[in-house]
C-alpha cells in the first residue's frame, strides 16, 4: 500500500527553522533516545537510563534536565562517583538551577546510606546535609533538599532536628507524603526504645506512668503519620507495612492483616509483607478468598503488571491446593506460570494436583519442567516435607520417572531421576540418573552422576567401567583417557574379587562377569 505524500503549506515552509545537524544512521533520534531514557528509568533499569541521559546531555549540553536526570539515575545505579563528578561540575554551569545541587545532596545521601564500600559514610551523609542546607538558604521551599536534610539529620542521630525539618516540610508541602513517612519512622524508633525500657521493668510509680504515656504518644504519632502518608500517596506500600506493625504491637491481628493486604494491593512483591501473618487464623477458603480479592484490587490499578498479579494468584492457588481442590488449584498454578514463567515452583504443585486428577502425562510434564529448571530446588521442597508426605511425593516422582522411561521420554525421565538421586542419594539412584544423562548426550552431567555413585559404592566394578566409558568415549582428553585406563583396570580387579568370592550369589557373579568383560574390551580398545 502506498502512503499519501504529506504536502506542507507554503506558510509553514516559510517559517521553518534551520534543520538540526544530521545524525549518523547508527544513532537514534533525540526524541527516541529521550523515550528510551525515561522508559528505562520507569522499568528500574537505572544504569541504561543513566547512559541514555548522559548521551542526551552531550547532544543538548545547555539543558540541565539531562544532567539532573543522569545524576539521579547514576546514583540509583550505585555509580556514586560518576554522579557526584557530573553534578559537582554542573553547579557552576547552571548556577540558577537548584535542582542540580539538590540532586548532588541526594547522591551524597545515597552514597552514605547504600555504599557498602564507603570509607566515611557519616561524612558522606554530613556532606549531603551541608549541600542541602545551602540550597534551602536560597529557597526554603525546595522540598527535596528539606527532606534530604531531615533524613541526613535522622541518620546522623539528631532526631530532634530531623523532626524539625520534617515538620517544616509538612507545613510547606502538606500534600506530599515523604515527610510524614520520616516522622512516622522516627516515632517508631522512639517507640521501640521506650518499649525496651518498659520491658526492663526498672521503673515504677510516676516514672512508669510517664513512660506509659510517652509510649502511647509515640504510638499514636507513628500511626497518624503513616496513615497520612498512605492517604496522600496510594502508590506506596511502605506506610501500610508500618501500620500493620503498629497493629501487631496493639495485639490487633485482624487490623494487621487488613494493612498487609492493602500493601499487597499496591505491590504484590513487597518483600516486607508477612504472608504467614495474613494466613494466621484463616482456613483455606478464607485465604483463597482474601488473595483473590486483593489480586482483583491490584489488577484494577493502572499499570498493573501480570507477573506481579501472579504472585497473589500463587497464594490463592496454594490455599486451593491445601483444600484439595485439585482442578481449581491446577488451573490457578498454570495461570501463575502463564503470567510469570519464573515462578517455577508452581510446577511442583501443578504436578501433584494433576497426579491427583489422574492426568499422569500432565503431571510428568510439570514435574519434569521443574526438575529441568532446578532439580536441587525441587529436591529441597520435598526434603522440607514431613517424613510421611516426603515418602509419598518421592514415590510419585519415582512412578512418573519410570513411566517416562517406559514411554521413551528419556529427557523427562533423566530430569526426574536427578531429583530422585538428590532425595535418596544412593549409588543406584545416581547410576540411574547418570545412565540417562549419557543416553541423552549430557556427558558432563553423566560423569558427575557416576562419580557420585562411585563415592557411595566404591567396590562396584560396573560403576568403574561406566565412569570410564564416559571419560573414554565421550569426554576424551589426555587426562581423562589416563583416568579411564585406571578405572577399567580397577573394574577388572573388583570383578575378579567377586568371581573368586565363594559367598557371592549367582546374580552378583553374573554382574561381575559382565562388568569384567565390558572393561576388558574397552581397555583393549584404548591400545
Coordinates of C-alpha atoms in Angstrom, one line a residue:
X1 CA 0.0 0.0 0.0
X2 CA 1.4 3.4 -1.0
X3 CA 1.2 6.0 1.8
X4 CA 0.0 9.5 0.8
X5 CA 2.6 12.2 0.5
X6 CA 2.3 15.0 3.1
X7 CA 2.3 18.4 1.4
X8 CA 3.1 21.3 3.8
X9 CA 1.5 24.7 3.1
X10 CA 4.0 27.3 1.9
X11 CA 3.4 29.3 5.0
X12 CA 4.8 26.5 7.2
X13 CA 7.8 26.1 4.9
X14 CA 8.5 29.8 5.1
X15 CA 8.7 29.9 8.9
X16 CA 10.5 26.7 9.4
X17 CA 13.8 26.8 11.4
X18 CA 17.1 25.7 10.2
X19 CA 17.4 21.9 10.3
X20 CA 19.3 20.3 13.2
X21 CA 22.6 18.7 12.4
X22 CA 22.1 15.3 10.7
X23 CA 22.7 12.3 12.9
X24 CA 24.6 9.3 11.8
X25 CA 22.3 6.4 10.7
X26 CA 23.5 4.4 13.7
X27 CA 22.4 7.0 16.2
X28 CA 18.8 7.1 17.5
X29 CA 16.9 10.4 17.1
X30 CA 16.9 12.6 20.2
X31 CA 13.2 12.0 20.8
X32 CA 13.8 8.3 20.6
X33 CA 16.7 8.5 23.0
X34 CA 14.6 10.6 25.4
X35 CA 11.9 8.0 25.3
X36 CA 14.4 5.2 25.8
X37 CA 15.9 7.0 28.8
X38 CA 12.6 7.6 30.6
X39 CA 11.4 4.2 29.7
X40 CA 14.5 2.5 31.2
X41 CA 14.1 4.6 34.4
X42 CA 10.4 3.6 34.7
X43 CA 11.4 0.0 34.4
X44 CA 14.0 0.4 37.1
X45 CA 16.9 -0.1 34.7
X46 CA 18.8 2.9 36.1
X47 CA 22.1 2.0 34.5
X48 CA 20.7 2.1 31.0
X49 CA 18.7 5.2 31.8
X50 CA 21.8 7.0 33.1
X51 CA 23.7 6.2 29.9
X52 CA 20.9 7.5 27.8
X53 CA 20.6 10.7 29.8
X54 CA 24.3 11.2 29.5
X55 CA 24.1 10.9 25.8
X56 CA 21.2 13.4 25.7
X57 CA 23.4 15.8 27.8
X58 CA 26.1 15.5 25.1
X59 CA 23.6 16.4 22.4
X60 CA 22.0 19.2 24.3
X61 CA 24.7 20.5 26.7
X62 CA 22.7 23.6 27.7
X63 CA 19.7 21.7 29.0
X64 CA 20.2 21.0 32.8
X65 CA 17.3 18.4 32.8
X66 CA 19.6 15.8 31.3
X67 CA 22.3 16.5 33.9
X68 CA 19.9 16.2 36.8
X69 CA 18.3 13.0 35.3
X70 CA 21.6 11.5 34.6
X71 CA 22.8 12.2 38.1
X72 CA 19.7 10.7 39.6
X73 CA 20.0 7.5 37.6
X74 CA 23.7 7.2 38.2
X75 CA 23.1 7.4 41.9
X76 CA 20.3 4.9 41.8
X77 CA 22.6 2.5 39.9
X78 CA 25.2 2.9 42.6
X79 CA 27.6 4.8 40.3
X80 CA 28.1 7.4 43.0
X81 CA 31.5 8.8 42.0
X82 CA 30.3 9.4 38.4
X83 CA 27.1 11.1 39.6
X84 CA 29.0 13.3 42.1
X85 CA 31.6 14.4 39.5
X86 CA 28.8 15.2 37.0
X87 CA 26.7 17.2 39.3
X88 CA 29.5 18.9 41.0
X89 CA 30.8 20.2 37.7
X90 CA 27.3 21.2 36.6
X91 CA 26.8 23.5 39.7
X92 CA 29.0 26.2 38.0
X93 CA 27.5 25.7 34.6
X94 CA 23.9 26.1 35.8
X95 CA 24.2 28.4 38.8
X96 CA 20.5 29.2 38.9
X97 CA 19.3 25.6 38.8
X98 CA 18.9 24.5 42.4
X99 CA 17.8 21.0 41.2
X100 CA 21.5 20.4 40.4
X101 CA 22.9 20.9 44.0
X102 CA 19.7 19.3 45.4
X103 CA 20.5 16.2 43.3
X104 CA 24.1 16.3 44.4
X105 CA 23.0 16.3 48.1
X106 CA 20.7 13.4 47.4
X107 CA 23.6 11.5 45.8
X108 CA 25.8 12.0 48.8
X109 CA 23.0 10.8 51.0
X110 CA 22.5 7.7 48.9
X111 CA 26.2 7.0 49.0
X112 CA 26.3 7.3 52.7
X113 CA 23.2 5.0 53.1
X114 CA 23.9 2.4 50.5
X115 CA 27.6 2.3 49.5
X116 CA 28.9 -0.7 51.5
X117 CA 32.5 0.2 50.5
X118 CA 32.2 3.8 51.6
X119 CA 35.3 4.9 53.6
X120 CA 33.3 7.5 55.7
X121 CA 29.5 7.0 55.4
X122 CA 28.8 9.5 58.1
X123 CA 31.0 12.0 56.3
X124 CA 29.0 11.4 53.1
X125 CA 25.7 12.0 55.0
X126 CA 27.1 15.1 56.6
X127 CA 28.1 16.4 53.2
X128 CA 24.6 15.8 52.0
X129 CA 23.2 17.8 54.9
X130 CA 25.7 20.7 54.2
X131 CA 24.7 20.9 50.5
X132 CA 21.0 20.7 51.3
X133 CA 21.3 23.5 53.8
X134 CA 23.0 25.6 51.2
X135 CA 20.1 25.0 48.8
X136 CA 17.5 25.8 51.5
X137 CA 19.3 29.1 52.3
X138 CA 18.5 30.2 48.8
X139 CA 15.0 28.6 48.5
X140 CA 13.3 27.4 51.7
X141 CA 10.6 25.7 49.7
X142 CA 12.9 23.3 47.9
X143 CA 11.2 20.2 49.1
X144 CA 13.7 17.6 48.0
X145 CA 16.5 19.4 49.9
X146 CA 14.3 19.8 53.0
X147 CA 13.7 16.0 53.1
X148 CA 17.3 15.2 52.4
X149 CA 18.3 17.4 55.3
X150 CA 15.8 15.8 57.6
X151 CA 16.8 12.3 56.5
X152 CA 20.5 13.2 57.0
X153 CA 19.9 14.5 60.5
X154 CA 18.0 11.4 61.3
X155 CA 20.7 9.1 60.1
X156 CA 23.3 11.1 62.0
X157 CA 21.3 10.6 65.2
X158 CA 20.0 14.1 65.6
X159 CA 16.4 13.1 65.7
X160 CA 15.1 16.4 67.2
X161 CA 16.5 18.4 64.3
X162 CA 15.2 15.7 61.8
X163 CA 11.7 16.2 63.3
X164 CA 12.0 19.9 63.0
X165 CA 13.0 19.7 59.3
X166 CA 10.4 17.1 58.5
X167 CA 7.6 19.2 60.1
X168 CA 8.7 22.2 58.1
X169 CA 8.4 20.1 55.0
X170 CA 4.9 19.1 56.1
X171 CA 4.0 22.8 56.6
X172 CA 5.4 23.9 53.3
X173 CA 4.2 20.9 51.2
X174 CA 1.2 19.4 53.0
X175 CA 0.2 17.2 50.1
X176 CA 3.5 15.4 49.9
X177 CA 4.0 12.1 51.8
X178 CA 7.8 11.9 52.2
X179 CA 8.0 14.0 55.5
X180 CA 5.1 12.1 57.0
X181 CA 6.9 8.8 56.4
X182 CA 10.1 10.1 58.0
X183 CA 8.2 11.4 61.0
X184 CA 6.5 8.0 61.3
X185 CA 9.9 6.2 61.2
X186 CA 11.3 8.5 63.9
X187 CA 8.2 7.9 66.1
X188 CA 8.6 4.1 65.5
X189 CA 12.2 4.2 66.5
X190 CA 11.4 6.2 69.7
X191 CA 8.6 3.8 70.4
X192 CA 10.9 0.8 70.2
X193 CA 13.3 2.5 72.6
X194 CA 10.6 3.2 75.1
X195 CA 9.2 -0.3 74.8
X196 CA 12.6 -1.7 75.5
X197 CA 12.9 0.5 78.6
X198 CA 9.5 -0.7 79.7
X199 CA 10.4 -4.4 79.3
X200 CA 13.4 -3.9 81.6
X201 CA 10.9 -3.4 84.4
X202 CA 13.1 -1.0 86.4
X203 CA 10.6 1.9 86.7
X204 CA 7.7 2.2 89.0
X205 CA 5.2 4.8 90.2
X206 CA 5.1 8.1 88.4
X207 CA 8.1 7.3 86.3
X208 CA 6.4 4.2 85.0
X209 CA 3.2 6.1 84.4
X210 CA 5.1 8.8 82.5
X211 CA 6.8 6.1 80.4
X212 CA 3.5 4.5 79.5
X213 CA 2.2 7.9 78.5
X214 CA 5.2 8.5 76.2
X215 CA 4.7 5.1 74.7
X216 CA 1.1 6.0 73.8
X217 CA 2.1 9.3 72.4
X218 CA 4.8 7.9 70.1
X219 CA 2.5 5.0 69.0
X220 CA -0.3 7.4 68.1
X221 CA 2.1 9.8 66.4
X222 CA 3.5 7.0 64.2
X223 CA 0.0 5.7 63.4
X224 CA -1.1 9.2 62.4
X225 CA 1.9 10.0 60.2
X226 CA 1.8 6.6 58.4
X227 CA -1.9 6.9 57.9
X228 CA -1.5 10.4 56.4
X229 CA 1.3 9.2 54.1
X230 CA -0.9 6.3 52.9
X231 CA -3.8 8.7 52.2
X232 CA -1.6 11.1 50.3
X233 CA 0.1 8.5 48.1
X234 CA -1.7 5.3 47.2
X235 CA 1.4 4.1 45.2
X236 CA 3.5 3.3 48.3
X237 CA 3.1 0.0 50.2
X238 CA 5.6 1.0 53.0
X239 CA 3.1 3.0 55.1
X240 CA 0.7 0.1 55.2
X241 CA 3.5 -2.2 56.3
X242 CA 4.3 0.1 59.2
X243 CA 0.6 0.4 60.1
X244 CA 0.5 -3.4 60.2
X245 CA 3.4 -3.5 62.6
X246 CA 1.7 -0.9 64.8
X247 CA -1.4 -3.0 64.8
X248 CA 0.6 -6.1 65.9
X249 CA 2.1 -4.1 68.8
X250 CA -1.5 -3.4 69.8
X251 CA -2.3 -7.1 69.5
X252 CA -4.8 -6.5 66.7
X253 CA -4.1 -9.3 64.2
X254 CA -7.2 -8.5 62.1
X255 CA -6.1 -4.9 61.6
X256 CA -2.6 -6.0 60.8
X257 CA -4.0 -8.4 58.1
X258 CA -6.0 -5.6 56.5
X259 CA -3.0 -3.3 56.4
X260 CA -0.8 -6.1 54.9
X261 CA -3.4 -6.8 52.2
X262 CA -3.6 -3.1 51.5
X263 CA 0.2 -3.2 50.9
X264 CA -0.2 -6.2 48.6
X265 CA -2.8 -4.4 46.6
X266 CA -0.2 -1.8 45.8
X267 CA 2.9 -4.0 45.4
X268 CA 2.3 -7.8 45.4
X269 CA 6.1 -8.4 45.5
X270 CA 6.8 -6.3 48.6
X271 CA 9.3 -8.4 50.5
X272 CA 8.3 -7.0 53.9
X273 CA 4.8 -8.5 53.8
X274 CA 4.5 -11.4 56.2
X275 CA 2.2 -13.8 54.4
X276 CA 2.2 -16.1 57.5
X277 CA 0.6 -13.2 59.4
X278 CA -2.0 -12.9 56.7
X279 CA -2.8 -16.6 56.9
X280 CA -2.9 -16.7 60.7
X281 CA -6.4 -17.9 61.9
X282 CA -7.8 -18.3 58.4
X283 CA -8.9 -21.6 56.8
X284 CA -8.1 -22.3 53.2
X285 CA -11.4 -20.9 51.9
X286 CA -10.8 -17.6 53.6
X287 CA -7.2 -17.4 52.5
X288 CA -8.2 -18.2 48.9
X289 CA -10.9 -15.5 49.0
X290 CA -8.5 -12.9 50.6
X291 CA -5.9 -13.4 48.0
X292 CA -8.4 -13.4 45.1
X293 CA -9.9 -10.1 46.4
X294 CA -6.5 -8.4 46.8
X295 CA -5.5 -9.7 43.4
X296 CA -8.6 -8.1 41.9
X297 CA -7.7 -4.8 43.6
X298 CA -4.2 -4.9 42.3
X299 CA -5.3 -5.8 38.7
X300 CA -7.7 -2.8 38.8
X301 CA -4.7 -0.4 39.3
X302 CA -3.4 1.5 36.3
X303 CA -0.2 -0.2 35.1
X304 CA -0.7 -3.4 36.9
X305 CA 1.9 -6.0 36.0
X306 CA 0.7 -9.5 35.2
X307 CA 3.8 -11.1 36.7
X308 CA 3.1 -9.3 40.0
X309 CA -0.6 -10.3 40.0
X310 CA 0.7 -13.9 39.5
X311 CA 2.3 -13.6 43.0
X312 CA -1.1 -13.1 44.5
X313 CA -2.6 -15.9 42.4
X314 CA 0.1 -18.2 43.7
X315 CA -1.0 -17.8 47.3
X316 CA -4.6 -18.2 46.2
X317 CA -3.6 -21.4 44.4
X318 CA -1.7 -22.6 47.4
X319 CA -4.8 -22.2 49.6
X320 CA -6.9 -24.2 47.0
X321 CA -4.2 -26.9 46.9
X322 CA -4.3 -27.2 50.7
X323 CA -8.1 -27.5 50.4
X324 CA -7.6 -30.4 48.0
X325 CA -9.4 -28.5 45.2
X326 CA -7.2 -30.2 42.7
X327 CA -8.7 -28.8 39.4
X328 CA -9.0 -25.3 40.7
X329 CA -5.5 -25.4 42.1
X330 CA -4.1 -26.8 38.9
X331 CA -5.8 -24.1 36.8
X332 CA -4.5 -21.4 39.2
X333 CA -0.9 -22.6 39.2
X334 CA -0.9 -22.9 35.4
X335 CA -2.3 -19.3 35.3
X336 CA 0.6 -18.3 37.5
X337 CA 3.1 -19.9 35.1
X338 CA 1.5 -18.3 32.1
X339 CA 1.8 -14.9 33.7
X340 CA 5.2 -15.4 35.2
X341 CA 7.3 -18.4 33.9
X342 CA 9.9 -17.7 36.5
X343 CA 7.5 -18.9 39.3
X344 CA 8.9 -22.3 38.6
X345 CA 7.9 -24.0 41.9
X346 CA 4.3 -23.7 40.7
X347 CA 5.2 -26.7 38.6
X348 CA 5.6 -28.7 41.8
X349 CA 2.0 -28.1 42.9
X350 CA 0.6 -28.4 39.4
X351 CA 2.3 -31.8 39.0
X352 CA 0.9 -33.2 42.2
X353 CA -2.6 -31.7 41.5
X354 CA -2.5 -33.3 38.0
X355 CA -1.4 -36.6 39.5
X356 CA -4.4 -36.5 42.0
X357 CA -6.7 -35.9 39.0
X358 CA -5.2 -38.9 37.3
X359 CA -3.6 -37.0 34.4
X360 CA -0.1 -38.6 34.6
X361 CA 1.0 -37.0 31.3
X362 CA 0.4 -33.5 32.6
X363 CA 1.9 -34.4 36.0
X364 CA 5.0 -35.6 34.3
X365 CA 5.3 -32.5 32.2
X366 CA 5.0 -30.2 35.2
X367 CA 7.3 -32.3 37.4
X368 CA 10.0 -32.7 34.7
X369 CA 9.6 -29.0 33.9
X370 CA 10.5 -28.0 37.4
X371 CA 13.3 -30.6 37.6
X372 CA 14.8 -29.3 34.3
X373 CA 15.0 -25.7 35.7
X374 CA 16.4 -26.7 39.1
X375 CA 16.5 -30.3 40.4
X376 CA 18.1 -29.1 43.7
X377 CA 15.3 -26.6 44.3
X378 CA 12.8 -29.3 43.6
X379 CA 14.5 -31.7 46.0
X380 CA 14.7 -29.1 48.7
X381 CA 10.9 -28.6 48.5
X382 CA 10.4 -32.3 49.0
X383 CA 13.0 -32.6 51.8
X384 CA 11.2 -29.9 53.8
X385 CA 8.1 -32.1 54.0
X386 CA 7.2 -34.3 56.9
X387 CA 8.5 -37.8 56.7
X388 CA 5.2 -39.4 55.6
X389 CA 4.4 -36.8 53.0
X390 CA 8.1 -36.8 51.8
X391 CA 7.9 -40.5 51.1
X392 CA 4.6 -40.2 49.3
X393 CA 5.9 -37.4 47.0
X394 CA 9.1 -39.3 46.3
X395 CA 7.1 -42.4 45.4
X396 CA 5.1 -40.3 42.9
X397 CA 8.2 -38.9 41.4
X398 CA 9.6 -42.4 41.0
X399 CA 6.4 -43.6 39.3
X400 CA 6.5 -40.6 36.9
X401 CA 10.2 -41.1 36.1
X402 CA 9.7 -44.8 35.4
X403 CA 6.6 -44.2 33.3
X404 CA 8.5 -41.6 31.3
X405 CA 11.4 -44.0 30.7
X406 CA 8.9 -46.7 29.5
X407 CA 7.4 -44.2 27.1
X408 CA 10.9 -43.3 25.8
X409 CA 10.7 -39.8 27.2
X410 CA 14.3 -40.1 28.2
X411 CA 14.9 -36.4 28.9
X412 CA 11.9 -36.1 31.2
X413 CA 12.9 -39.3 33.0
X414 CA 16.5 -38.0 33.3
X415 CA 15.5 -34.8 35.0
X416 CA 13.1 -36.6 37.3
X417 CA 15.8 -39.1 38.2
X418 CA 18.0 -36.2 39.1
X419 CA 15.6 -35.1 41.8
X420 CA 15.3 -38.7 43.0
X421 CA 19.0 -39.0 43.2
X422 CA 19.2 -35.9 45.3
X423 CA 16.5 -37.2 47.5
X424 CA 17.8 -40.8 48.1
X425 CA 21.4 -40.1 47.5
X426 CA 22.2 -43.8 46.8
X427 CA 24.5 -45.4 44.3
X428 CA 21.6 -46.9 42.4
X429 CA 19.8 -43.5 42.2
X430 CA 22.9 -41.7 40.9
X431 CA 23.6 -44.5 38.5
X432 CA 20.1 -44.3 37.0
X433 CA 20.5 -40.5 36.6
X434 CA 24.0 -40.8 35.1
X435 CA 22.9 -43.5 32.6
X436 CA 20.0 -41.3 31.3
X437 CA 22.4 -38.3 31.1
X438 CA 24.7 -40.5 28.9
X439 CA 21.8 -41.7 26.8
X440 CA 20.6 -38.1 26.2
X441 CA 24.1 -36.7 25.4
X442 CA 24.6 -34.8 28.7
X443 CA 28.0 -36.3 29.3
X444 CA 29.4 -33.8 31.9
X445 CA 26.3 -34.5 34.0
X446 CA 26.7 -38.2 33.4
X447 CA 30.3 -38.1 34.7
X448 CA 29.1 -36.2 37.8
X449 CA 26.4 -38.7 38.4
X450 CA 28.7 -41.7 38.0
X451 CA 31.3 -40.1 40.3
X452 CA 28.7 -39.6 43.0
X453 CA 27.5 -43.2 42.6
X454 CA 31.1 -44.4 42.9
X455 CA 31.5 -42.4 46.1
X456 CA 28.6 -44.3 47.6
X457 CA 29.6 -47.8 46.2
X458 CA 33.4 -47.7 45.6
X459 CA 33.6 -51.5 45.2
X460 CA 31.3 -51.6 42.1
X461 CA 33.0 -53.0 39.0
X462 CA 30.1 -51.8 36.9
X463 CA 30.3 -48.2 38.1
X464 CA 34.1 -48.1 37.5
X465 CA 33.5 -49.3 33.9
X466 CA 30.6 -47.0 33.2
X467 CA 32.5 -43.9 34.6
X468 CA 35.5 -44.9 32.4
X469 CA 33.2 -45.2 29.3
X470 CA 32.1 -41.6 29.7
X471 CA 35.7 -40.4 30.0
X472 CA 37.0 -42.6 27.3
X473 CA 34.4 -42.3 24.5
X474 CA 32.5 -39.1 25.3
X475 CA 34.9 -36.7 27.1
X476 CA 38.3 -37.8 25.8
X477 CA 41.4 -35.8 26.8
X478 CA 44.8 -36.9 27.8
X479 CA 43.9 -36.6 31.5
X480 CA 40.6 -38.3 31.0
X481 CA 42.0 -41.2 29.0
X482 CA 44.6 -41.9 31.7
X483 CA 41.9 -41.9 34.3
X484 CA 39.7 -44.2 32.2
X485 CA 42.5 -46.7 31.8
X486 CA 42.9 -46.8 35.6
X487 CA 39.2 -47.2 36.1
X488 CA 39.0 -50.1 33.6
X489 CA 41.8 -51.9 35.3
X490 CA 40.1 -51.3 38.7
X491 CA 36.9 -52.6 37.3
X492 CA 38.6 -55.9 36.3
X493 CA 40.2 -56.2 39.7
X494 CA 37.0 -55.7 41.5
X495 CA 35.1 -58.1 39.3
X496 CA 37.8 -60.8 39.8
X497 CA 37.3 -60.4 43.6
X498 CA 33.6 -61.1 43.3
X499 CA 34.1 -64.0 41.0
X500 CA 36.6 -65.5 43.5
X501 CA 34.3 -64.9 46.4
X502 CA 32.5 -68.2 47.4
X503 CA 29.9 -66.2 49.3
X504 CA 28.8 -64.2 46.2
X505 CA 25.5 -65.3 44.8
X506 CA 24.8 -66.1 41.1
X507 CA 23.4 -62.6 40.4
X508 CA 26.4 -60.9 41.8
X509 CA 28.8 -63.2 39.8
X510 CA 26.8 -62.6 36.6
X511 CA 27.0 -58.8 37.0
X512 CA 30.7 -59.1 37.8
X513 CA 31.4 -61.2 34.8
X514 CA 29.6 -58.7 32.5
X515 CA 31.4 -55.8 34.1
X516 CA 34.8 -57.6 33.6
X517 CA 34.1 -58.4 30.0
X518 CA 33.0 -54.8 29.2
X519 CA 36.0 -53.3 31.0
X520 CA 38.4 -55.7 29.3
X521 CA 37.0 -54.9 25.8
X522 CA 37.1 -51.2 26.5
X523 CA 40.6 -51.4 27.8
X524 CA 41.8 -53.2 24.7
X525 CA 40.1 -50.6 22.5
X526 CA 42.4 -48.0 24.0
X527 CA 45.5 -49.6 22.6

